[in-house]
mmCIF file of C-alpha atoms in Angstrom:
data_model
loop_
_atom_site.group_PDB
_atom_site.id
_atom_site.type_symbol
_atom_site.label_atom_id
_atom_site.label_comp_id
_atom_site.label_asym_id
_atom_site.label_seq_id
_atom_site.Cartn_x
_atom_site.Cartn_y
_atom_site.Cartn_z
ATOM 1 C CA UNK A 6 0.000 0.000 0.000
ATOM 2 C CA UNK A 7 2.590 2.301 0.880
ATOM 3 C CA UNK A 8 5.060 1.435 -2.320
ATOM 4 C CA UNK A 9 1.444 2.294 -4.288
ATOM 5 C CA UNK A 10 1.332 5.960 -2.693
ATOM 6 C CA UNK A 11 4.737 6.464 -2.962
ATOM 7 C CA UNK A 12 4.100 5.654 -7.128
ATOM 8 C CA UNK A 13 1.322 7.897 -7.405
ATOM 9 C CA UNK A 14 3.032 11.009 -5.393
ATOM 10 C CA UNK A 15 6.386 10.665 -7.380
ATOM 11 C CA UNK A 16 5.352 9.804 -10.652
ATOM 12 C CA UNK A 17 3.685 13.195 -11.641
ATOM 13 C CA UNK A 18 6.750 15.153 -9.966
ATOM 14 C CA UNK A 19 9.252 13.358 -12.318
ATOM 15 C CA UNK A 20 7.073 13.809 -14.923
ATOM 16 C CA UNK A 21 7.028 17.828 -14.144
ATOM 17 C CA UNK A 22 10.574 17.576 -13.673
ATOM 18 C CA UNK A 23 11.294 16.025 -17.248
ATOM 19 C CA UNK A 24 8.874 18.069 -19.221
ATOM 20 C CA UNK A 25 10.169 21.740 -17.692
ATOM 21 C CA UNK A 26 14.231 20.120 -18.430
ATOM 22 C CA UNK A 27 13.057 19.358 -22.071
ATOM 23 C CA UNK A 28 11.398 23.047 -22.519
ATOM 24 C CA UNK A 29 14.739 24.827 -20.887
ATOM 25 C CA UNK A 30 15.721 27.485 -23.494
ATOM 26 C CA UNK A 31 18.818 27.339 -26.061
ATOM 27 C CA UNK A 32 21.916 29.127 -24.762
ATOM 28 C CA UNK A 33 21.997 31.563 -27.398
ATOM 29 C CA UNK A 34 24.655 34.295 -27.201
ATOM 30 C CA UNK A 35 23.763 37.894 -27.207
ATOM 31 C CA UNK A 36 24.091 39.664 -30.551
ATOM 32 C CA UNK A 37 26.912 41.798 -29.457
ATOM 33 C CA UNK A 38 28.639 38.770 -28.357
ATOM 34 C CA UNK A 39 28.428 37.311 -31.120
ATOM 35 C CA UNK A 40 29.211 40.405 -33.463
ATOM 36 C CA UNK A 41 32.152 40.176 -31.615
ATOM 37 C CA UNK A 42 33.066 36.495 -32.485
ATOM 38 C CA UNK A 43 32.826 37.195 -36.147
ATOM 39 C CA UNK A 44 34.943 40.340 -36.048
ATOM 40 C CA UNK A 45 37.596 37.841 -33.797
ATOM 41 C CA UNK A 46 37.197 35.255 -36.741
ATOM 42 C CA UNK A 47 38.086 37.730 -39.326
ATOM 43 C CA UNK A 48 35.217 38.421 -40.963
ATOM 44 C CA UNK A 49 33.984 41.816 -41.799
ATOM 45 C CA UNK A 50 30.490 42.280 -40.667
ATOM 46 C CA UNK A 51 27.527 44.423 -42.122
ATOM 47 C CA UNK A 52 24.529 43.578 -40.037
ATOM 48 C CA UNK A 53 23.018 40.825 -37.941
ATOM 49 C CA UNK A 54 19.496 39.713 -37.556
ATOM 50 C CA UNK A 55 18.885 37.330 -34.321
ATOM 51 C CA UNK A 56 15.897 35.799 -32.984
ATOM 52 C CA UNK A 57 15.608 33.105 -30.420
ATOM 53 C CA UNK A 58 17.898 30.057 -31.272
ATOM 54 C CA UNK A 59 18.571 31.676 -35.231
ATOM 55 C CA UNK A 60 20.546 34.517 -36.363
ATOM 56 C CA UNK A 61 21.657 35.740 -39.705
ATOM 57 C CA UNK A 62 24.649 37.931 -40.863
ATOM 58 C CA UNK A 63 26.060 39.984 -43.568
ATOM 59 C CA UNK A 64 29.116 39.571 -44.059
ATOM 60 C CA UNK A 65 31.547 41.167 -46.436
ATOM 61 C CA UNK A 66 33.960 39.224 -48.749
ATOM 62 C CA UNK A 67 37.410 40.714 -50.407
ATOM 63 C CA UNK A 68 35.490 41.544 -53.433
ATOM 64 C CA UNK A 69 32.910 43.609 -51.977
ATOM 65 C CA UNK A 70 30.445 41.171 -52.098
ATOM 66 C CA UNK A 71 27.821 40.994 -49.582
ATOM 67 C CA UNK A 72 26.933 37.432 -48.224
ATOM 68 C CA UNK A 73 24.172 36.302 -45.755
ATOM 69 C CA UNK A 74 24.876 33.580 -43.521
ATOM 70 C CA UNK A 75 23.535 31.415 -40.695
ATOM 71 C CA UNK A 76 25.112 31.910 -37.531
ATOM 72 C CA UNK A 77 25.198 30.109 -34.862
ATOM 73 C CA UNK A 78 23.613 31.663 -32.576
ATOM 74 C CA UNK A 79 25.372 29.485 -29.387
ATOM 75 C CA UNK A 80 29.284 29.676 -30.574
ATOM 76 C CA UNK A 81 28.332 32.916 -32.711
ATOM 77 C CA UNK A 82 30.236 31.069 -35.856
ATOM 78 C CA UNK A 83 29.319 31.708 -39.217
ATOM 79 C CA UNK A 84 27.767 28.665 -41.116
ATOM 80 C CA UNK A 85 29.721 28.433 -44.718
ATOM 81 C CA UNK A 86 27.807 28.553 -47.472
ATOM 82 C CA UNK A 87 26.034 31.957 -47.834
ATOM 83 C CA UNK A 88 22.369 32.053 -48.162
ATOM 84 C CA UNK A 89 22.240 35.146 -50.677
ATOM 85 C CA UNK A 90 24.661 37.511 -51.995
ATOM 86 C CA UNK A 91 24.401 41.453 -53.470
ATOM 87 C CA UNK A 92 26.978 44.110 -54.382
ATOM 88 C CA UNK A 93 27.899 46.922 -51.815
ATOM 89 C CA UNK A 94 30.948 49.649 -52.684
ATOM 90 C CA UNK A 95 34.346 48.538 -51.324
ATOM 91 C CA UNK A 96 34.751 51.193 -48.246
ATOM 92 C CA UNK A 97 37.463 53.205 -47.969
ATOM 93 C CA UNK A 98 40.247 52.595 -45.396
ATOM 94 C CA UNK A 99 39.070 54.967 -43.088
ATOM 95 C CA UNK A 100 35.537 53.696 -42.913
ATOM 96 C CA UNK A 101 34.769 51.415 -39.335
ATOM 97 C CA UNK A 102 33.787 47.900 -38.586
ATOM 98 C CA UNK A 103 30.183 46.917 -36.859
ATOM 99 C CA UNK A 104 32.328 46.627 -34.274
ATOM 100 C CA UNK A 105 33.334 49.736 -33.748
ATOM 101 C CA UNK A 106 29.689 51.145 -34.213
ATOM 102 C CA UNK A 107 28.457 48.905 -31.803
ATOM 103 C CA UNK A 108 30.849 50.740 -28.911
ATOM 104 C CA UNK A 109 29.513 54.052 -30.776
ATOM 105 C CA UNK A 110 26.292 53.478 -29.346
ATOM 106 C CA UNK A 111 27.733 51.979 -25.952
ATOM 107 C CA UNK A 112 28.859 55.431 -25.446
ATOM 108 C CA UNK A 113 25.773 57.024 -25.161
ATOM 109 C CA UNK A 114 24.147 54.341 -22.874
ATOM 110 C CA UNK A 115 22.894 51.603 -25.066
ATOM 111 C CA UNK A 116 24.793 48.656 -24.611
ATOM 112 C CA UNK A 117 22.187 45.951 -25.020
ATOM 113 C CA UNK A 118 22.558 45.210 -29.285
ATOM 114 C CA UNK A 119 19.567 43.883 -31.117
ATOM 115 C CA UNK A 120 20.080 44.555 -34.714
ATOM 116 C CA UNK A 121 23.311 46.194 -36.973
ATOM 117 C CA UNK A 122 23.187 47.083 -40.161
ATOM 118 C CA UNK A 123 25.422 48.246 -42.813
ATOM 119 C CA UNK A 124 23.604 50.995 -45.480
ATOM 120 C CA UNK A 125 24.682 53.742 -47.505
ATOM 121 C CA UNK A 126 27.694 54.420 -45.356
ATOM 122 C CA UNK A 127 26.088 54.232 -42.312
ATOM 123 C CA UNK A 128 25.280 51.895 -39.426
ATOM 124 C CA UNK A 129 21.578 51.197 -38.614
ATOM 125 C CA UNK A 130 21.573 50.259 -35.126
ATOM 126 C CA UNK A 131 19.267 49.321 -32.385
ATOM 127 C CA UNK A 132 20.076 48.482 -28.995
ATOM 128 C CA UNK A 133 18.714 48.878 -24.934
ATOM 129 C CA UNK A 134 20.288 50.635 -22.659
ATOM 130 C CA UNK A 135 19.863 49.641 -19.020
ATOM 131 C CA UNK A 136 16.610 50.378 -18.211
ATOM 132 C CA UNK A 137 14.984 48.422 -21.483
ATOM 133 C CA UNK A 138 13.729 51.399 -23.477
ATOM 134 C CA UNK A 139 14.954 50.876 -27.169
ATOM 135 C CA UNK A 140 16.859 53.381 -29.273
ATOM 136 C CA UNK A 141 17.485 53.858 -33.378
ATOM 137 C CA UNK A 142 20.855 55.383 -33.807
ATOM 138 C CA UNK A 143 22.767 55.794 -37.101
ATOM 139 C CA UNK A 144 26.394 55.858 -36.805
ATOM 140 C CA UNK A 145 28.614 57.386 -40.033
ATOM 141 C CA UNK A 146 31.078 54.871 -40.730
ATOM 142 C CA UNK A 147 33.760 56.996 -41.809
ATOM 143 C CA UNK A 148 33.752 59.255 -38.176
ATOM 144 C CA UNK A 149 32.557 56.214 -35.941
ATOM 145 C CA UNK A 150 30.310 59.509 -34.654
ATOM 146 C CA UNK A 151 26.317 59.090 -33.688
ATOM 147 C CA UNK A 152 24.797 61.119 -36.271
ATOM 148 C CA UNK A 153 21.259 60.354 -35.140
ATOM 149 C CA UNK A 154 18.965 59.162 -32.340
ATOM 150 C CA UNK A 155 15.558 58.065 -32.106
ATOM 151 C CA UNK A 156 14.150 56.620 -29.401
#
């Protein structure tokens, strides 16, 4: 009788336990972090796209060439193999990395990266700062200087 209690109190609290192990969420990295992992890997990067468990970059070959490519989003490594390809001007040598844009915006208080993007000579970002509110900021990629903020 006892060994039949015992069944029916601890089988629905393993079962609990199991189910809420299974639904833990992926590890991802945050976007900065992994912005950072390209940039350590060599690659020159444009913009990056993240949602839970999948992000995308752009990523800039030799030729000026603009590549898309999975990421992944736990070791922030690019997956070979890009996923679609256009034609951007080669910058100049004094123009910055994402990088470098990305600690533009850290400057004025958002440090929390969502999205970077590379257009028309300027960075499209969008980031938190500390207390969660969301900002727009474009940062000219030949000064590394904010040129504008929205929030």
């Amino acid at each position: 009788m006892i060994s039949n209690f015992l069944k029916l109190l601890v089988t629905p609290i393993l079962t609990l336990t199991f189910s809420v192990a299974s639904a833990a969420p992926v590890s991802d990295l945050p976007p900065a972090a992994i912005v950072h992992q390209l940039v350590a890997d060599g690659h020159d990067v444009r913009g990056i796209k993240c949602k839970p468990g999948v992000c995308s970059a752009a990523i800039r070959d030799s030729f000026g060439v603009v590549n898309q490519h999975a990421v992944n989003a736990e070791t922030g490594k690019a997956v070979k193999n890009g996923i679609t390809s256009r034609f951007v001007h080669m910058p100049g040598p004094r123009e910055v990395s994402a990088m470098d844009a990305m600690l533009a915006v850290a400057q004025v208080g958002h440090f929390n990266l969502i999205s970077i993007e590379y257009r028309g000579g300027n960075y499209n970002v969008l980031a938190k700062d500390d207390a969660g509110e969301v900002g727009r900021f474009k940062v000219n990629a030949a000064t590394k200087s904010v040129v504008e903020i929205e929030k």
